[in-house]
Tab-separated table of C-alpha atoms in Angstrom:
chain	number	residue	atom	x	y	z
A	1	THR	CA	0.956	26.971	-21.589
A	2	CYS	CA	3.224	29.911	-21.960
A	3	ALA	CA	1.842	33.100	-20.976
A	4	ASP	CA	3.570	36.441	-20.709
A	5	GLY	CA	6.883	34.661	-21.018
A	6	ALA	CA	6.086	32.235	-18.255
A	7	CYS	CA	4.653	28.693	-18.184
A	8	THR	CA	1.270	29.101	-16.584
A	9	PRO	CA	-1.056	26.119	-15.385
A	10	VAL	CA	-4.085	25.481	-17.568
A	11	ILE	CA	-7.144	25.734	-15.238
A	12	CYS	CA	-10.029	25.043	-17.581
A	13	GLU	CA	-10.901	23.864	-21.115
A	14	PRO	CA	-10.571	26.686	-23.451
A	15	ASN	CA	-13.972	28.246	-24.554
A	16	LYS	CA	-15.837	25.954	-21.968
A	17	THR	CA	-18.903	27.833	-20.322
A	18	GLN	CA	-20.215	27.203	-16.922
A	19	CYS	CA	-22.316	29.075	-14.150
A	20	THR	CA	-20.975	30.535	-10.872
A	21	ALA	CA	-22.035	28.597	-7.740
A	22	ASP	CA	-24.594	31.196	-6.965
A	23	ARG	CA	-26.047	31.128	-10.722
A	24	LYS	CA	-25.854	34.976	-10.716
A	25	ALA	CA	-23.156	34.937	-13.460
A	26	ALA	CA	-22.027	32.972	-16.652
A	27	GLN	CA	-18.291	32.113	-17.158
A	28	VAL	CA	-16.391	31.316	-20.113
A	29	CYS	CA	-12.800	29.673	-20.199
A	30	THR	CA	-10.356	31.844	-22.100
A	31	ALA	CA	-8.770	30.606	-25.383
A	32	ARG	CA	-5.640	29.571	-23.561
A	33	GLY	CA	-7.395	27.888	-20.656
A	34	ILE	CA	-5.699	29.849	-17.848
A	35	SER	CA	-8.637	32.029	-16.622
A	36	TRP	CA	-12.468	32.547	-16.696
A	37	ASP	CA	-14.345	35.588	-18.269
A	38	LYS	CA	-17.374	36.324	-16.008
A	39	THR	CA	-20.615	37.908	-17.402
A	40	LEU	CA	-23.133	38.980	-14.611
A	41	CYS	CA	-26.844	37.862	-15.103
A	42	GLN	CA	-29.587	40.624	-15.081
A	43	ILE	CA	-31.743	40.819	-11.803
A	44	ASP	CA	-34.581	38.740	-13.554
A	45	GLU	CA	-32.068	36.209	-14.765
A	46	ALA	CA	-30.126	33.173	-13.591
A	47	CYS	CA	-27.410	31.204	-15.038
A	48	VAL	CA	-28.451	27.774	-16.548
A	49	GLY	CA	-25.898	25.622	-18.428
A	50	GLY	CA	-23.384	28.436	-18.685
A	51	SER	CA	-25.946	31.063	-20.168
A	52	CYS	CA	-28.107	33.637	-18.480
A	53	VAL	CA	-31.739	32.986	-19.059
A	54	LYS	CA	-35.072	34.602	-17.707
A	55	LEU	CA	-36.237	33.364	-14.391
A	56	LYS	CA	-39.626	31.485	-14.556
A	57	CYS	CA	-39.946	31.553	-10.811
A	58	LYS	CA	-37.988	32.955	-7.869
A	59	PRO	CA	-35.515	30.441	-6.591
A	60	GLY	CA	-36.538	29.031	-3.217
A	61	LYS	CA	-40.018	30.688	-3.408
A	62	LYS	CA	-42.954	28.483	-2.021
A	63	THR	CA	-46.390	28.779	-3.618
A	64	CYS	CA	-49.625	26.668	-3.928
A	65	GLY	CA	-50.016	24.513	-7.089
A	66	LYS	CA	-53.315	23.982	-8.831
A	67	ASP	CA	-53.406	20.455	-7.269
A	68	GLY	CA	-53.064	21.814	-3.726
A	69	ALA	CA	-49.409	20.798	-3.391
A	70	VAL	CA	-46.757	23.115	-2.107
A	71	LEU	CA	-44.448	24.167	-5.009
A	72	THR	CA	-40.871	25.170	-4.333
A	73	CYS	CA	-38.927	27.078	-7.171
A	74	ASN	CA	-35.706	25.231	-8.029
A	75	PRO	CA	-32.408	27.113	-7.648
A	76	ASP	CA	-32.125	27.752	-11.359
A	77	GLY	CA	-35.642	29.484	-11.303
A	78	GLN	CA	-36.912	27.289	-14.234
A	79	ASP	CA	-39.144	24.806	-12.495
A	80	HIS	CA	-40.719	23.733	-9.128
A	81	THR	CA	-40.431	20.767	-6.854
A	82	SER	CA	-43.720	19.582	-5.757
A	83	GLN	CA	-44.652	18.491	-2.287
A	84	ALA	CA	-48.193	17.061	-1.691
A	85	CYS	CA	-49.981	17.965	1.457
A	86	LYS	CA	-51.601	15.411	3.795
A	87	SER	CA	-55.421	14.497	3.374
A	88	SER	CA	-56.290	16.514	6.322
A	89	GLU	CA	-54.250	19.553	4.969
A	90	ALA	CA	-54.341	21.995	2.355
A	91	CYS	CA	-51.901	24.540	0.859
A	92	ASP	CA	-52.051	27.979	2.567
A	93	PRO	CA	-50.463	30.555	0.317
A	94	GLY	CA	-48.940	32.285	3.484
A	95	TYR	CA	-50.279	35.691	2.644
A	96	GLY	CA	-49.699	38.106	5.531
A	97	THR	CA	-46.605	36.064	6.874
A	98	PRO	CA	-43.049	37.508	6.359
A	99	GLY	CA	-41.755	36.366	2.943
A	100	ALA	CA	-45.235	35.047	2.085
A	101	GLN	CA	-44.164	31.463	1.700
A	102	ALA	CA	-46.638	28.781	1.121
A	103	PHE	CA	-46.953	25.805	3.520
A	104	CYS	CA	-49.256	22.794	4.326
A	105	LYS	CA	-51.870	23.828	6.996
A	106	ALA	CA	-54.490	21.651	8.802
A	107	GLN	CA	-57.943	22.134	7.393
A	108	VAL	CA	-60.804	23.542	9.588
A	109	CYS	CA	-63.653	22.218	7.619
A	110	GLN	CA	-64.782	19.874	4.679
A	111	PRO	CA	-64.069	21.936	1.619
A	112	ASP	CA	-67.164	23.332	-0.294
A	113	THR	CA	-69.585	22.100	2.355
A	114	SER	CA	-72.203	23.875	4.479
A	115	PHE	CA	-72.315	23.275	8.123
A	116	CYS	CA	-73.538	24.427	11.525
A	117	ALA	CA	-71.600	25.533	14.522
A	118	GLU	CA	-72.888	27.426	17.688
A	119	LYS	CA	-76.228	27.809	16.058
A	120	LYS	CA	-74.816	29.553	12.964
A	121	ALA	CA	-74.640	28.559	9.307
A	122	TYR	CA	-71.252	28.494	7.660
A	123	LYS	CA	-69.987	27.703	4.068
A	124	CYS	CA	-66.442	26.080	3.944
A	125	ALA	CA	-63.989	27.484	1.409
A	126	SER	CA	-62.815	25.120	-1.317
A	127	SER	CA	-59.500	25.071	0.448
A	128	GLY	CA	-61.024	23.833	3.749
A	129	LEU	CA	-58.819	26.316	5.633
A	130	GLU	CA	-61.596	28.893	6.476
A	131	ALA	CA	-65.308	29.236	6.562
A	132	VAL	CA	-67.717	32.165	5.850
A	133	GLU	CA	-70.789	32.718	8.096
A	134	LEU	CA	-73.889	32.506	5.926
A	135	ASP	CA	-76.601	33.237	8.657
A	136	ASN	CA	-77.218	33.599	12.335
A	137	CYS	CA	-80.002	31.458	13.548
A	138	ASN	CA	-80.144	33.111	17.028
A	139	LYS	CA	-81.465	36.507	15.436
A	140	ASN	CA	-85.234	35.597	15.840
A	141	ASP	CA	-85.206	34.146	19.383
A	142	SER	CA	-86.240	37.412	20.864
A	143	LEU	CA	-89.307	37.642	18.601
A	144	GLY	CA	-90.613	34.384	19.747
A	145	LYS	CA	-89.836	32.744	16.412
A	146	PRO	CA	-86.982	30.382	17.201
A	147	MET	CA	-84.883	28.923	14.396
A	148	ALA	CA	-82.388	26.083	14.193
A	149	CYS	CA	-79.203	25.432	11.989
A	150	LYS	CA	-79.720	22.248	9.983
A	151	LEU	CA	-77.415	21.153	7.184
A	152	GLY	CA	-75.826	24.661	7.001
A	153	ALA	CA	-79.051	26.563	6.866
A	154	CYS	CA	-81.352	28.320	9.239
A	155	VAL	CA	-84.916	26.785	9.372
A	156	SER	CA	-87.902	27.643	11.429
A	157	VAL	CA	-88.540	25.288	14.285
A	158	LYS	CA	-91.500	24.739	16.734
A	159	CYS	CA	-89.340	25.003	19.901
A	160	GLU	CA	-85.737	25.885	20.987
A	161	PRO	CA	-83.644	22.689	20.820
A	162	GLY	CA	-83.011	21.369	24.314
A	163	ALA	CA	-85.691	23.662	25.898
A	164	LEU	CA	-88.079	22.275	28.594
A	165	THR	CA	-91.826	22.973	28.842
A	166	CYS	CA	-95.066	21.609	30.327
A	167	LEU	CA	-97.059	19.724	27.772
A	168	GLY	CA	-99.708	18.916	30.349
A	169	TRP	CA	-100.574	18.791	34.039
A	170	THR	CA	-98.372	15.502	34.367
A	171	THR	CA	-96.148	15.585	31.295
A	172	ILE	CA	-92.850	17.550	30.744
A	173	GLY	CA	-91.448	17.907	27.200
A	174	LYS	CA	-87.974	18.454	25.925
A	175	CYS	CA	-87.497	19.993	22.589
A	176	LYS	CA	-85.874	17.725	20.013
A	177	SER	CA	-82.414	18.641	18.676
A	178	ASP	CA	-83.979	19.680	15.256
A	179	GLY	CA	-86.661	21.829	16.979
A	180	SER	CA	-89.481	19.830	15.152
A	181	GLY	CA	-91.269	19.064	18.369
A	182	TYR	CA	-91.029	17.672	21.894
A	183	THR	CA	-90.245	14.316	23.519
A	184	SER	CA	-92.503	13.883	26.402
A	185	THR	CA	-91.786	12.337	29.851
A	186	ASP	CA	-94.556	11.581	32.441
A	187	CYS	CA	-93.901	13.172	35.750
A	188	GLY	CA	-95.562	10.192	37.524
A	189	SER	CA	-98.837	9.825	39.534
A	190	LYS	CA	-97.455	11.772	42.429
A	191	SER	CA	-95.989	14.775	40.530
A	192	VAL	CA	-97.064	17.494	38.267
A	193	CYS	CA	-95.389	19.947	35.738
A	194	GLU	CA	-94.888	23.449	36.783
A	195	GLY	CA	-92.404	25.938	35.485
A	196	SER	CA	-90.900	23.375	33.106
A	197	GLN	CA	-90.204	21.132	36.114
A	198	CYS	CA	-91.754	17.997	37.563
A	199	LYS	CA	-92.777	18.867	41.249
A	200	THR	CA	-94.032	16.553	43.779
A	201	LYS	CA	-97.820	17.030	44.658
A	202	ILE	CA	-98.466	17.873	48.346
A	203	CYS	CA	-102.166	18.336	48.122
A	204	ALA	CA	-105.227	18.133	45.813
A	205	PRO	CA	-105.442	21.083	43.226
A	206	ASN	CA	-107.873	23.896	44.485
A	207	GLU	CA	-108.775	21.901	47.420
A	208	LYS	CA	-109.467	23.454	50.773
A	209	PHE	CA	-108.348	21.312	53.638
A	210	CYS	CA	-107.292	21.504	57.319
A	211	ASP	CA	-103.866	21.129	58.724
A	212	GLY	CA	-104.630	20.749	62.413
A	213	THR	CA	-106.669	23.883	63.360
A	214	THR	CA	-105.395	25.948	60.356
A	215	ALA	CA	-107.534	26.143	57.061
A	216	LYS	CA	-105.409	25.961	53.945
A	217	LEU	CA	-105.835	26.208	50.227
A	218	CYS	CA	-104.010	24.011	47.573
A	219	ASP	CA	-102.847	25.742	44.362
A	220	THR	CA	-104.077	24.824	41.033
A	221	VAL	CA	-101.556	22.155	40.369
A	222	GLY	CA	-101.212	20.783	43.821
A	223	VAL	CA	-97.614	21.632	44.666
A	224	ASN	CA	-97.960	24.681	46.854
A	225	GLU	CA	-100.391	25.635	49.825
A	226	SER	CA	-101.424	28.785	51.465
A	227	VAL	CA	-103.081	29.577	54.765
A	228	ILE	CA	-106.709	30.689	54.586
A	229	ALA	CA	-107.224	31.258	58.517
A	230	ASP	CA	-106.117	29.991	61.863
A	231	CYS	CA	-109.518	28.653	63.248
A	232	LYS	CA	-108.237	28.321	66.807
A	233	SER	CA	-107.924	32.030	67.048
A	234	THR	CA	-111.633	32.462	66.351
A	235	GLY	CA	-112.659	29.731	68.640
A	236	THR	CA	-113.960	27.730	65.607
A	237	GLN	CA	-113.150	24.348	64.257
A	238	CYS	CA	-111.545	23.634	60.872
A	239	VAL	CA	-113.729	21.417	58.697
A	240	LYS	CA	-112.739	20.801	55.068
A	241	GLY	CA	-110.509	23.938	54.874
A	242	ALA	CA	-113.209	26.307	56.545
A	243	CYS	CA	-113.512	27.631	60.087
A	244	VAL	CA	-116.976	26.607	61.138
A	245	LYS	CA	-118.861	26.338	64.409
A	246	ALA	CA	-119.859	22.817	65.668
A	247	VAL	CA	-122.455	21.291	63.487
A	248	CYS	CA	-123.141	18.143	65.447
A	249	THR	CA	-122.821	16.472	68.886
A	250	ASP	CA	-119.766	14.238	69.380
A	251	GLY	CA	-120.623	10.594	69.117
A	252	GLN	CA	-123.522	11.057	66.566
A	253	LYS	CA	-123.670	8.957	63.394
A	254	ASN	CA	-125.083	9.710	60.056
A	255	CYS	CA	-124.746	8.732	56.456
A	256	SER	CA	-123.113	11.072	53.893
A	257	ALA	CA	-124.977	13.038	51.373
A	258	ASP	CA	-123.957	10.638	48.504
A	259	PHE	CA	-124.546	7.542	50.873
A	260	THR	CA	-120.820	6.330	50.341
A	261	ALA	CA	-119.751	6.625	53.894
A	262	ILE	CA	-120.707	6.526	57.636
A	263	GLU	CA	-120.169	9.973	59.311
A	264	LEU	CA	-119.197	10.189	62.994
A	265	CYS	CA	-119.259	13.459	64.672
A	266	VAL	CA	-115.903	14.314	66.106
A	267	LYS	CA	-115.235	17.752	67.865
A	268	GLY	CA	-118.440	19.043	66.456
A	269	ALA	CA	-117.765	18.088	62.720
A	270	TRP	CA	-118.575	15.034	60.732
A	271	VAL	CA	-115.807	12.657	59.776
A	272	PRO	CA	-116.483	10.192	57.163
A	273	THR	CA	-115.547	6.461	57.180
A	274	PRO	CA	-116.114	5.147	53.603
A	275	CYS	CA	-118.137	1.984	53.070
A	276	ALA	CA	-116.524	-1.080	51.416
A	277	LYS	CA	-116.784	-1.532	47.590
A	278	GLY	CA	-120.311	-2.665	46.618
A	279	GLN	CA	-121.919	-1.242	49.802
A	280	ALA	CA	-123.673	2.024	50.611
A	281	CYS	CA	-124.772	3.804	53.814
A	282	THR	CA	-128.381	3.571	54.979
A	283	ALA	CA	-129.738	4.141	58.676
A	284	SER	CA	-126.196	4.993	59.624
A	285	ALA	CA	-124.938	1.658	58.667
A	286	CYS	CA	-123.051	0.126	55.363
A	287	LYS	CA	-125.141	-2.408	53.649
A	288	PRO	CA	-124.744	-4.284	50.353
A	289	LYS	CA	-125.981	-2.531	47.242
A	290	ILE	CA	-128.726	-4.480	45.405
A	291	CYS	CA	-129.461	-2.017	42.575
A	292	GLU	CA	-128.394	1.321	41.033
A	293	PRO	CA	-129.823	4.197	43.044
A	294	GLY	CA	-132.943	5.892	41.629
A	295	THR	CA	-133.231	3.326	38.587
A	296	LYS	CA	-136.686	1.864	37.731
A	297	SER	CA	-137.290	-1.566	36.579
A	298	CYS	CA	-140.126	-4.394	36.192
A	299	LYS	CA	-140.525	-7.418	38.222
A	300	ASN	CA	-143.509	-9.970	37.634
A	301	GLY	CA	-145.390	-7.320	35.695
A	302	ALA	CA	-145.104	-4.566	38.375
A	303	PRO	CA	-142.819	-1.556	38.494
A	304	VAL	CA	-139.894	-1.511	40.773
A	305	THR	CA	-137.873	1.646	42.063
A	306	CYS	CA	-134.482	1.398	43.635
A	307	ASP	CA	-134.063	3.779	46.654
A	308	VAL	CA	-131.468	6.679	46.700
A	309	SER	CA	-128.771	4.386	48.577
A	310	GLY	CA	-129.251	1.353	46.233
A	311	THR	CA	-129.759	-0.858	49.224
A	312	ALA	CA	-133.654	-1.477	48.827
A	313	GLU	CA	-136.369	-1.657	46.312
A	314	THR	CA	-139.907	-0.477	46.440
A	315	VAL	CA	-142.274	-2.700	44.310
A	316	GLY	CA	-145.646	-1.064	43.117
A	317	ASN	CA	-148.965	-2.448	42.119
A	318	SER	CA	-149.336	-4.777	39.095
A	319	CYS	CA	-149.810	-3.146	35.807
A	320	GLY	CA	-152.983	-5.448	35.179
A	321	SER	CA	-154.359	-6.944	31.858
A	322	LYS	CA	-154.632	-3.630	29.958
A	323	ALA	CA	-151.229	-2.378	30.472
A	324	VAL	CA	-147.633	-3.720	30.444
A	325	CYS	CA	-144.632	-2.809	32.554
A	326	VAL	CA	-141.896	-1.239	30.627
A	327	LYS	CA	-138.654	0.220	32.353
A	328	GLY	CA	-140.404	0.603	35.632
A	329	ALA	CA	-143.646	2.204	34.276
A	330	CYS	CA	-147.043	0.867	33.397
A	331	LEU	CA	-147.835	1.720	29.845
A	332	THR	CA	-151.257	1.167	28.217
A	333	LYS	CA	-151.160	-1.476	25.433
A	334	ASP	CA	-151.288	-0.010	22.031
A	335	CYS	CA	-152.027	-3.039	19.988
A	336	PRO	CA	-152.164	-6.895	20.109
A	337	ALA	CA	-148.482	-8.369	20.368
A	338	THR	CA	-146.888	-8.931	17.082
A	339	THR	CA	-149.988	-8.106	14.865
A	340	THR	CA	-149.985	-5.715	11.765
A	341	GLN	CA	-152.196	-2.767	11.684
A	342	CYS	CA	-152.476	0.532	9.722
A	343	LYS	CA	-150.880	3.467	11.366
A	344	ASN	CA	-152.121	5.737	8.643
A	345	ALA	CA	-153.247	5.263	4.894
A	346	THR	CA	-149.664	4.699	3.743
A	347	THR	CA	-147.969	3.146	6.705
A	348	GLN	CA	-148.148	-0.256	8.306
A	349	LEU	CA	-147.409	-0.786	12.190
A	350	VAL	CA	-146.029	-4.206	13.192
A	351	CYS	CA	-146.852	-4.279	16.970
A	352	ASN	CA	-144.045	-5.133	19.392
A	353	ALA	CA	-144.052	-8.141	21.571
A	354	ASN	CA	-144.926	-6.133	24.506
A	355	SER	CA	-147.844	-4.564	22.803
A	356	VAL	CA	-146.365	-0.970	23.265
A	357	GLY	CA	-145.454	0.665	19.989
A	358	GLY	CA	-144.104	-1.203	17.040
A	359	VAL	CA	-141.985	-1.109	13.856
A	360	GLU	CA	-143.351	1.145	11.040
A	361	LYS	CA	-143.232	-0.006	7.421
A	362	ALA	CA	-144.236	2.056	4.567
A	363	CYS	CA	-146.539	0.649	1.862
A	364	PRO	CA	-145.100	0.297	-1.713
A	365	ALA	CA	-145.784	3.052	-4.175
A	366	LYS	CA	-149.466	3.177	-5.633
A	367	THR	CA	-150.761	1.210	-2.652
A	368	ALA	CA	-152.430	2.104	0.599
A	369	CYS	CA	-152.929	0.581	4.099
A	370	LYS	CA	-156.228	-1.039	4.912
A	371	ASN	CA	-156.939	-3.417	7.698
A	372	GLY	CA	-153.317	-3.856	8.103
A	373	THR	CA	-152.577	-4.914	4.545
A	374	CYS	CA	-151.232	-2.692	1.670
A	375	ILE	CA	-153.634	-2.855	-1.179
A	376	LYS	CA	-153.749	-1.066	-4.665
A	377	ALA	CA	-154.545	2.499	-4.404
A	378	VAL	CA	-156.788	4.381	-6.906
A	379	CYS	CA	-155.815	7.919	-5.564
A	380	LYS	CA	-153.619	9.667	-3.119
A	381	PRO	CA	-155.089	9.306	0.453
A	382	SER	CA	-157.210	12.393	1.448
A	383	ASP	CA	-156.136	14.293	-1.774
A	384	ALA	CA	-158.522	16.669	-3.433
A	385	TRP	CA	-157.985	17.949	-6.937
A	386	CYS	CA	-159.560	19.327	-10.118
A	387	GLU	CA	-159.700	17.762	-13.399
A	388	GLY	CA	-160.891	20.566	-15.617
A	389	SER	CA	-164.246	21.898	-14.074
A	390	VAL	CA	-164.732	18.382	-12.241
A	391	GLY	CA	-163.681	18.343	-8.550
A	392	LYS	CA	-162.658	15.013	-7.022
A	393	THR	CA	-161.801	13.814	-3.456
A	394	CYS	CA	-159.922	10.758	-2.525
A	395	ALA	CA	-160.794	8.678	0.772
A	396	THR	CA	-158.309	8.765	3.677
A	397	ASP	CA	-157.077	5.143	2.689
A	398	GLY	CA	-156.750	6.010	-0.947
A	399	THR	CA	-158.792	3.015	-2.027
A	400	LYS	CA	-161.692	4.833	-3.494
A	401	LEU	CA	-163.054	8.176	-4.628
A	402	LEU	CA	-165.414	9.806	-2.209
A	403	SER	CA	-166.874	12.496	-4.495
A	404	SER	CA	-166.800	13.557	-8.202
A	405	VAL	CA	-168.602	16.936	-9.079
A	406	ASP	CA	-168.854	19.001	-12.114
A	407	CYS	CA	-168.708	22.566	-11.033
A	408	ALA	CA	-169.501	24.003	-14.599
A	409	LYS	CA	-172.999	22.508	-14.254
A	410	MET	CA	-173.596	24.665	-11.229
A	411	GLY	CA	-172.170	27.716	-12.768
A	412	GLN	CA	-169.129	27.548	-10.523
A	413	VAL	CA	-165.265	26.767	-11.044
A	414	CYS	CA	-163.251	23.947	-9.469
A	415	LYS	CA	-160.548	24.796	-6.970
A	416	GLU	CA	-158.577	22.194	-4.804
A	417	GLY	CA	-161.378	19.623	-5.526
A	418	GLY	CA	-164.272	21.854	-4.533
A	419	CYS	CA	-166.623	24.171	-6.337
A	420	ILE	CA	-166.557	27.993	-5.613
A	421	GLU	CA	-168.101	31.092	-7.129
A	422	PRO	CA	-166.016	32.504	-9.930
A	423	GLY	CA	-163.876	35.670	-9.092
A	424	CYS	CA	-160.673	36.640	-7.368
A	425	GLY	CA	-159.327	33.614	-5.643
A	426	ASP	CA	-160.638	31.043	-8.010
A	427	GLY	CA	-157.146	30.283	-9.283
A	428	GLN	CA	-157.676	31.851	-12.762
A	429	CYS	CA	-156.594	35.237	-13.777
A	430	GLN	CA	-159.573	36.624	-15.739
A	431	LYS	CA	-158.255	39.724	-17.327
A	432	THR	CA	-161.613	40.363	-19.133
A	433	LYS	CA	-163.108	40.803	-15.639
A	434	GLY	CA	-160.448	43.309	-14.678
A	435	GLU	CA	-158.236	40.879	-12.703
A	436	THR	CA	-154.552	42.095	-12.659
A	437	CYS	CA	-151.463	41.486	-10.609
A	438	THR	CA	-152.603	44.648	-8.630
A	439	SER	CA	-156.279	43.908	-8.234
A	440	CYS	CA	-155.900	40.085	-7.820
A	441	PRO	CA	-152.526	38.721	-7.007
A	442	LYS	CA	-153.967	35.566	-5.662
A	443	ASP	CA	-154.915	34.411	-9.170
A	444	CYS	CA	-152.631	36.679	-11.350
A	445	GLY	CA	-149.538	36.645	-9.234
A	446	ALA	CA	-147.448	39.280	-7.595
A	447	CYS	CA	-146.657	42.252	-9.704
A	448	PRO	CA	-142.978	42.477	-11.000
A	449	PHE	CA	-140.627	44.749	-8.691
A	450	ASN	CA	-140.515	48.184	-10.043
A	451	GLY	CA	-137.695	49.690	-8.015
A	452	CYS	CA	-139.667	52.317	-6.519
A	453	THR	CA	-139.460	50.841	-2.992
A	454	ALA	CA	-136.502	49.579	-0.839
A	455	ARG	CA	-135.694	45.821	-0.267
A	456	THR	CA	-132.723	43.807	1.013
A	457	LYS	CA	-132.042	42.085	-2.283
A	458	ALA	CA	-129.683	43.703	-4.796
A	459	GLY	CA	-130.948	45.126	-8.077
A	460	CYS	CA	-134.673	45.569	-9.131
A	461	ASP	CA	-135.249	42.502	-11.513
A	462	LYS	CA	-134.365	44.457	-14.642
A	463	CYS	CA	-136.842	47.304	-14.000
A	464	THR	CA	-136.744	50.288	-16.334
A	465	CYS	CA	-134.332	52.355	-13.986
A	466	GLU	CA	-131.874	49.702	-12.783
A	467	ALA	CA	-129.069	50.440	-15.165
A	468	CYS	CA	-129.299	54.068	-14.606
A	469	VAL	CA	-129.442	53.648	-10.728
A	470	CYS	CA	-126.594	51.213	-10.525
A	471	GLN	CA	-124.365	53.463	-12.551
A	472	LEU	CA	-124.870	56.084	-10.210
A	473	ASP	CA	-124.520	53.822	-7.039
A	474	PRO	CA	-123.024	50.333	-7.937
A	475	SER	CA	-123.842	49.131	-4.297
A	476	CYS	CA	-127.433	49.119	-5.467
A	477	CYS	CA	-126.782	46.168	-7.622
A	478	SER	CA	-124.284	44.369	-5.469
A	479	ASN	CA	-125.448	44.909	-1.877
A	480	ALA	CA	-129.029	45.902	-1.475
A	481	TRP	CA	-131.757	48.009	-3.334
A	482	SER	CA	-131.998	50.591	-0.363
A	483	GLY	CA	-134.302	53.500	0.100
A	484	PHE	CA	-131.558	55.710	-1.382
A	485	CYS	CA	-131.477	53.426	-4.506
A	486	ALA	CA	-135.496	53.730	-4.787
A	487	ASN	CA	-135.146	57.452	-4.431
A	488	LEU	CA	-132.653	57.567	-7.251
A	489	CYS	CA	-135.181	55.581	-9.454
A	490	LYS	CA	-137.888	58.200	-8.870
A	491	THR	CA	-135.976	61.408	-9.042
A	492	ALA	CA	-132.797	60.893	-11.145
A	493	CYS	CA	-133.615	57.968	-13.488
A	494	ASN	CA	-137.059	58.693	-14.682
A	495	GLY	CA	-138.579	55.514	-13.039
A	496	THR	CA	-142.226	54.732	-13.621
A	497	CYS	CA	-143.480	55.048	-9.985
A	498	PRO	CA	-146.931	55.492	-8.662
């Protein structure tokens, strides 16, 4: 085209718009197509399609999207390019880093879950990139109240997980991982538990014993020993853990006190040699046991006693015809074998086969025992009672009346089946004759408690001064009516006292 008197190349389409390469300005081709008119965009704008528009994001800026992906702002600042993180990663906004650019970062825990680590409870953030400490389960250890972390929470436990302790003389326990209790392990027949460890036994617990001429004492569990004395230095001998002088002449034989061994005197002390199983020592020799030492039995109607060693029996005299042998003793026969007799008016006795004792059997109601048979009773055995003024007495077997007397005909009154002179004690409160609870409590009964004296029971049975006294001192009606309460009745509450 001709411009300024010269042919000039056309470099663009007239009036066409476009953006500069850095998108910081918009360009418009001049009407003749020989140059571009440039318009700079504002700082918060970018050129899009040949026009300056507001930025929706900062070009190249990386942020975290709602779906956890890394969003990168496109060069035009109008939209983002999304990059999803791996399943084991999460988007970290990058705060605190130069430029604060978001990036995919490996997760340190399962998002939104609670978990335990180093005996502490944690809560994982929704991103999985960090965790917040909820509780420290170590805090109560010094107080003797151990806790353990379980499913992200501190819970009380019976023991410190992994801790060892002695559960018994021969059992060691290891605390379970959840602290709920111990798993036990037997130390074995030759070991005991001490100080949370299984230790080999070297002696019998609490036993005094000899190690050559040295007297020693075993500890309470059998894993340590201590020296009691060196018997050689005192010119004595060590016998069962004690320094003693000679108690016998070498070569002598004897039976042990429990008859289980032959004892031989060696260096002034008795050395036992146990008898074989089923034998006992008697007369310095082991003999077969034929009975249990000291027990009594019967043979052919005569009592038999086993001696103290169990190797011999002593047979006594026959019990005879009037007695029977029971468990090594002659007992007098109580009744003919297997017969039925009366033990008392209401009970039968079926004699045992050995004629000693028997089985008791109660007679049915309204019957009595007579000659070994339960027969109909007319009254209660040995009972005495009154029917009006008539006194009656029942036989000891309940089968008949022994007496029936009308006391009124003799000017007397009936009491408990007998006739007595009328007056105090006759069972009738005769007020016309001056009998009262004070003069005759036997017939008229005890007088009501009036609150004028002390007693261990609370209150005074609604006496006239009770409400007043208990208002002044409530313990009088809740604990006991003490002497103080009785005094209040007399002096403060106008009680009617003698």
